């Protein structure tokens, strides 16, 4: 971990228009949830906003934007080579970048899901969604950081992953739920609140989340080692 790189990553995240989109996504979720709760006489009417919009869409989109903002622009414009010319471990660079993306994902994405859950009805179910969002947000941020280090089209690839794979694994193809980050988070949330689904077993959800998180950050650092001072990838 390097404090200078963390500061640079924070500046990159907070100084771009993506940051406002980052905030707009959970605010829209909270607003729509509040609107449904206000217009419906059914006390449970707003919960689908969390399970069908907030958790499987807003949370990973926030992670994509956060991870691509702290690393993607430097890869795109070639300035990453100047950073890598310094005597700093590539894995320290990746870890520092991930810490910023992770903090943004949890602060904006996971907390946004939690606030929307409180608006939808609160209680134990809201806590379950929050815990699940913490786990899934952590894993998403590491995966999308690895994508940002691997390809200049990380946002596009990440969107395809979220919309196609996570959507199928969480809906149509329940048999492959054990390969879905969102479903791992939901399972951990289920251990807090039984109102959430139980798509996979808890040990697998915890182990898989840990492996993808550690593996994603490590891969990002290893990928950075392949950059040369001429800017080639």
Coordinates of C-alpha atoms in Angstrom, one line a residue:
X1 CA 0.0 0.0 0.0
X2 CA 1.3 3.5 -1.0
X3 CA -0.3 6.6 0.4
X4 CA 0.9 8.8 -2.5
X5 CA -0.8 6.4 -5.0
X6 CA -3.9 6.4 -2.9
X7 CA -4.1 10.2 -3.0
X8 CA -3.6 10.2 -6.8
X9 CA -6.3 7.5 -7.2
X10 CA -8.7 9.6 -5.0
X11 CA -8.0 12.7 -7.2
X12 CA -8.6 10.7 -10.3
X13 CA -11.9 9.3 -8.9
X14 CA -13.2 12.6 -7.5
X15 CA -12.1 14.8 -10.3
X16 CA -14.0 13.2 -13.1
X17 CA -17.5 13.2 -14.4
X18 CA -17.8 9.5 -13.7
X19 CA -17.9 10.4 -10.0
X20 CA -21.3 12.2 -10.4
X21 CA -22.6 9.2 -12.3
X22 CA -21.3 7.1 -9.4
X23 CA -23.5 9.1 -7.1
X24 CA -26.5 9.3 -9.4
X25 CA -27.0 5.5 -9.6
X26 CA -27.7 4.9 -5.8
X27 CA -29.6 8.2 -5.5
X28 CA -31.9 7.1 -8.4
X29 CA -32.3 3.7 -6.6
X30 CA -33.3 5.4 -3.3
X31 CA -35.6 7.9 -5.1
X32 CA -37.4 5.1 -7.0
X33 CA -37.7 3.0 -3.9
X34 CA -39.2 5.9 -1.9
X35 CA -41.6 6.7 -4.8
X36 CA -42.9 3.1 -4.9
X37 CA -43.2 3.0 -1.1
X38 CA -45.2 6.3 -1.1
X39 CA -47.5 5.3 -3.9
X40 CA -48.3 1.7 -2.9
X41 CA -50.4 0.5 0.0
X42 CA -48.5 -2.8 0.0
X43 CA -45.7 -2.5 2.6
X44 CA -43.6 -4.9 0.7
X45 CA -44.1 -3.3 -2.7
X46 CA -40.7 -1.6 -2.8
X47 CA -38.5 -4.6 -1.9
X48 CA -38.2 -5.8 -5.6
X49 CA -36.3 -2.5 -6.3
X50 CA -33.5 -3.9 -4.1
X51 CA -33.5 -7.5 -5.3
X52 CA -34.0 -6.8 -9.0
X53 CA -32.3 -3.4 -9.5
X54 CA -30.2 -2.3 -6.6
X55 CA -28.2 -5.4 -5.8
X56 CA -27.7 -7.0 -9.3
X57 CA -27.4 -3.8 -11.3
X58 CA -26.6 -0.6 -9.3
X59 CA -24.0 -2.1 -7.0
X60 CA -21.9 -3.7 -9.8
X61 CA -22.2 -0.6 -12.0
X62 CA -20.8 1.5 -9.1
X63 CA -17.9 -1.0 -8.8
X64 CA -17.2 -0.8 -12.5
X65 CA -17.1 3.0 -12.5
X66 CA -15.0 3.2 -9.4
X67 CA -12.4 0.6 -10.5
X68 CA -12.2 2.0 -14.0
X69 CA -11.8 5.5 -12.7
X70 CA -8.8 4.8 -10.5
X71 CA -6.8 2.8 -13.1
X72 CA -8.5 3.0 -16.6
X73 CA -7.6 6.6 -17.5
X74 CA -3.9 6.1 -16.8
X75 CA -3.9 3.0 -18.9
X76 CA -5.8 4.8 -21.7
X77 CA -3.5 7.8 -21.9
X78 CA -0.3 6.0 -21.3
X79 CA 0.6 7.9 -18.1
X80 CA 0.6 4.6 -16.2
X81 CA 4.2 4.1 -17.4
X82 CA 5.4 7.1 -15.5
X83 CA 3.9 5.8 -12.3
X84 CA 5.4 2.4 -12.9
X85 CA 8.9 3.9 -13.5
X86 CA 9.0 4.7 -9.8
X87 CA 10.6 2.1 -7.4
X88 CA 7.2 0.9 -6.2
X89 CA 6.0 -2.7 -6.2
X90 CA 3.4 -3.3 -8.9
X91 CA 1.3 -5.1 -6.4
X92 CA 1.5 -2.2 -4.0
X93 CA 0.2 0.0 -6.8
X94 CA -2.6 -2.4 -7.5
X95 CA -3.5 -2.8 -3.8
X96 CA -3.5 1.0 -3.3
X97 CA -5.7 1.5 -6.4
X98 CA -8.1 -1.2 -5.2
X99 CA -8.4 0.3 -1.7
X100 CA -9.8 3.5 -3.3
X101 CA -12.1 1.6 -5.6
X102 CA -13.2 -0.6 -2.8
X103 CA -13.9 2.3 -0.4
X104 CA -15.9 4.1 -3.1
X105 CA -17.9 1.0 -4.0
X106 CA -18.8 0.3 -0.3
X107 CA -19.5 4.0 0.5
X108 CA -21.6 4.7 -2.5
X109 CA -22.9 1.4 -3.7
X110 CA -23.3 -0.8 -0.6
X111 CA -24.5 2.1 1.5
X112 CA -26.9 3.1 -1.2
X113 CA -28.4 -0.4 -1.2
X114 CA -28.7 -0.2 2.6
X115 CA -30.4 3.2 2.5
X116 CA -32.8 2.0 -0.2
X117 CA -33.5 -1.1 1.9
X118 CA -34.3 1.1 4.9
X119 CA -36.7 3.1 2.7
X120 CA -38.3 -0.2 1.4
X121 CA -39.1 -1.4 4.9
X122 CA -35.9 -1.7 7.0
X123 CA -35.6 -4.3 9.7
X124 CA -33.5 -7.4 9.6
X125 CA -34.0 -7.7 5.8
X126 CA -32.3 -4.4 5.3
X127 CA -29.3 -5.5 7.4
X128 CA -29.1 -8.7 5.3
X129 CA -29.0 -6.8 2.1
X130 CA -26.4 -4.5 3.5
X131 CA -24.1 -7.4 4.6
X132 CA -24.6 -9.1 1.2
X133 CA -23.8 -5.8 -0.6
X134 CA -20.5 -5.4 1.5
X135 CA -19.4 -8.9 0.3
X136 CA -20.4 -8.5 -3.3
X137 CA -19.1 -4.9 -3.5
X138 CA -15.7 -6.0 -2.2
X139 CA -15.5 -8.8 -4.8
X140 CA -16.8 -6.7 -7.7
X141 CA -14.3 -4.0 -7.0
X142 CA -11.4 -6.4 -7.2
X143 CA -12.7 -8.2 -10.3
X144 CA -13.2 -4.9 -12.2
X145 CA -9.8 -3.6 -11.2
X146 CA -8.3 -6.7 -12.8
X147 CA -10.4 -6.0 -15.9
X148 CA -9.1 -2.4 -16.0
X149 CA -5.6 -3.6 -15.9
X150 CA -6.2 -6.2 -18.5
X151 CA -8.1 -4.3 -21.2
X152 CA -8.9 -0.7 -22.2
X153 CA -12.5 -1.7 -22.7
X154 CA -13.0 -2.7 -19.0
X155 CA -16.3 -0.8 -18.7
X156 CA -17.8 -2.5 -21.8
X157 CA -16.6 -5.9 -20.7
X158 CA -17.8 -5.3 -17.2
X159 CA -21.3 -4.2 -18.4
X160 CA -21.5 -7.4 -20.5
X161 CA -20.5 -9.5 -17.5
X162 CA -23.1 -7.8 -15.3
X163 CA -26.0 -7.7 -17.7
X164 CA -25.5 -11.1 -19.3
X165 CA -23.7 -13.4 -16.9
X166 CA -24.8 -12.1 -13.6
X167 CA -28.3 -11.7 -15.0
X168 CA -28.5 -15.2 -16.2
X169 CA -26.9 -16.7 -13.1
X170 CA -29.2 -14.8 -10.9
X171 CA -32.4 -15.5 -12.9
X172 CA -32.7 -17.9 -15.8
X173 CA -29.9 -20.3 -15.0
X174 CA -30.2 -20.9 -11.3
X175 CA -27.9 -24.0 -11.7
X176 CA -24.9 -21.8 -12.2
X177 CA -25.7 -19.5 -9.3
X178 CA -22.6 -20.8 -7.6
X179 CA -20.5 -18.8 -10.2
X180 CA -22.3 -15.5 -9.6
X181 CA -20.8 -12.8 -7.3
X182 CA -24.2 -11.4 -6.6
X183 CA -25.5 -14.8 -5.5
X184 CA -22.5 -15.2 -3.2
X185 CA -23.4 -11.9 -1.6
X186 CA -27.0 -12.8 -1.3
X187 CA -26.1 -16.1 0.5
X188 CA -24.0 -14.2 3.0
X189 CA -26.9 -11.8 3.5
X190 CA -29.1 -14.9 4.0
X191 CA -27.0 -15.9 7.0
X192 CA -28.1 -12.6 8.6
X193 CA -31.7 -12.5 7.4
X194 CA -33.6 -15.6 6.3
X195 CA -35.8 -13.3 4.2
X196 CA -33.1 -13.3 1.5
X197 CA -32.7 -16.3 -0.9
X198 CA -30.2 -19.1 -0.2
X199 CA -28.8 -19.8 -3.7
X200 CA -25.5 -21.5 -2.7
X201 CA -24.0 -22.8 0.5
X202 CA -22.3 -20.3 2.8
X203 CA -18.8 -21.7 3.0
X204 CA -18.6 -21.7 -0.8
X205 CA -19.9 -18.1 -1.0
X206 CA -17.2 -16.9 1.5
X207 CA -14.4 -18.9 -0.1
X208 CA -15.2 -17.9 -3.6
X209 CA -15.6 -14.2 -2.7
X210 CA -12.2 -14.3 -0.9
X211 CA -10.5 -16.1 -3.8
X212 CA -11.8 -13.6 -6.5
X213 CA -11.0 -10.6 -4.3
X214 CA -7.4 -11.6 -3.6
X215 CA -6.9 -13.1 -7.0
X216 CA -8.3 -10.0 -8.8
X217 CA -6.0 -7.6 -6.9
X218 CA -3.0 -9.9 -7.4
X219 CA -3.8 -10.3 -11.1
X220 CA -4.0 -6.5 -11.5
X221 CA -0.5 -6.1 -9.9
X222 CA 0.9 -8.9 -12.1
X223 CA -0.6 -7.3 -15.2
X224 CA 1.0 -4.0 -14.4
X225 CA 4.3 -5.7 -14.5
X226 CA 3.8 -6.3 -18.2
X227 CA 3.7 -2.6 -19.0
X228 CA 7.0 -1.2 -20.4
X229 CA 8.3 2.3 -20.3
X230 CA 7.4 2.7 -24.0
X231 CA 3.7 2.3 -23.1
X232 CA 3.3 -1.0 -24.8
X233 CA 0.9 -3.5 -23.2

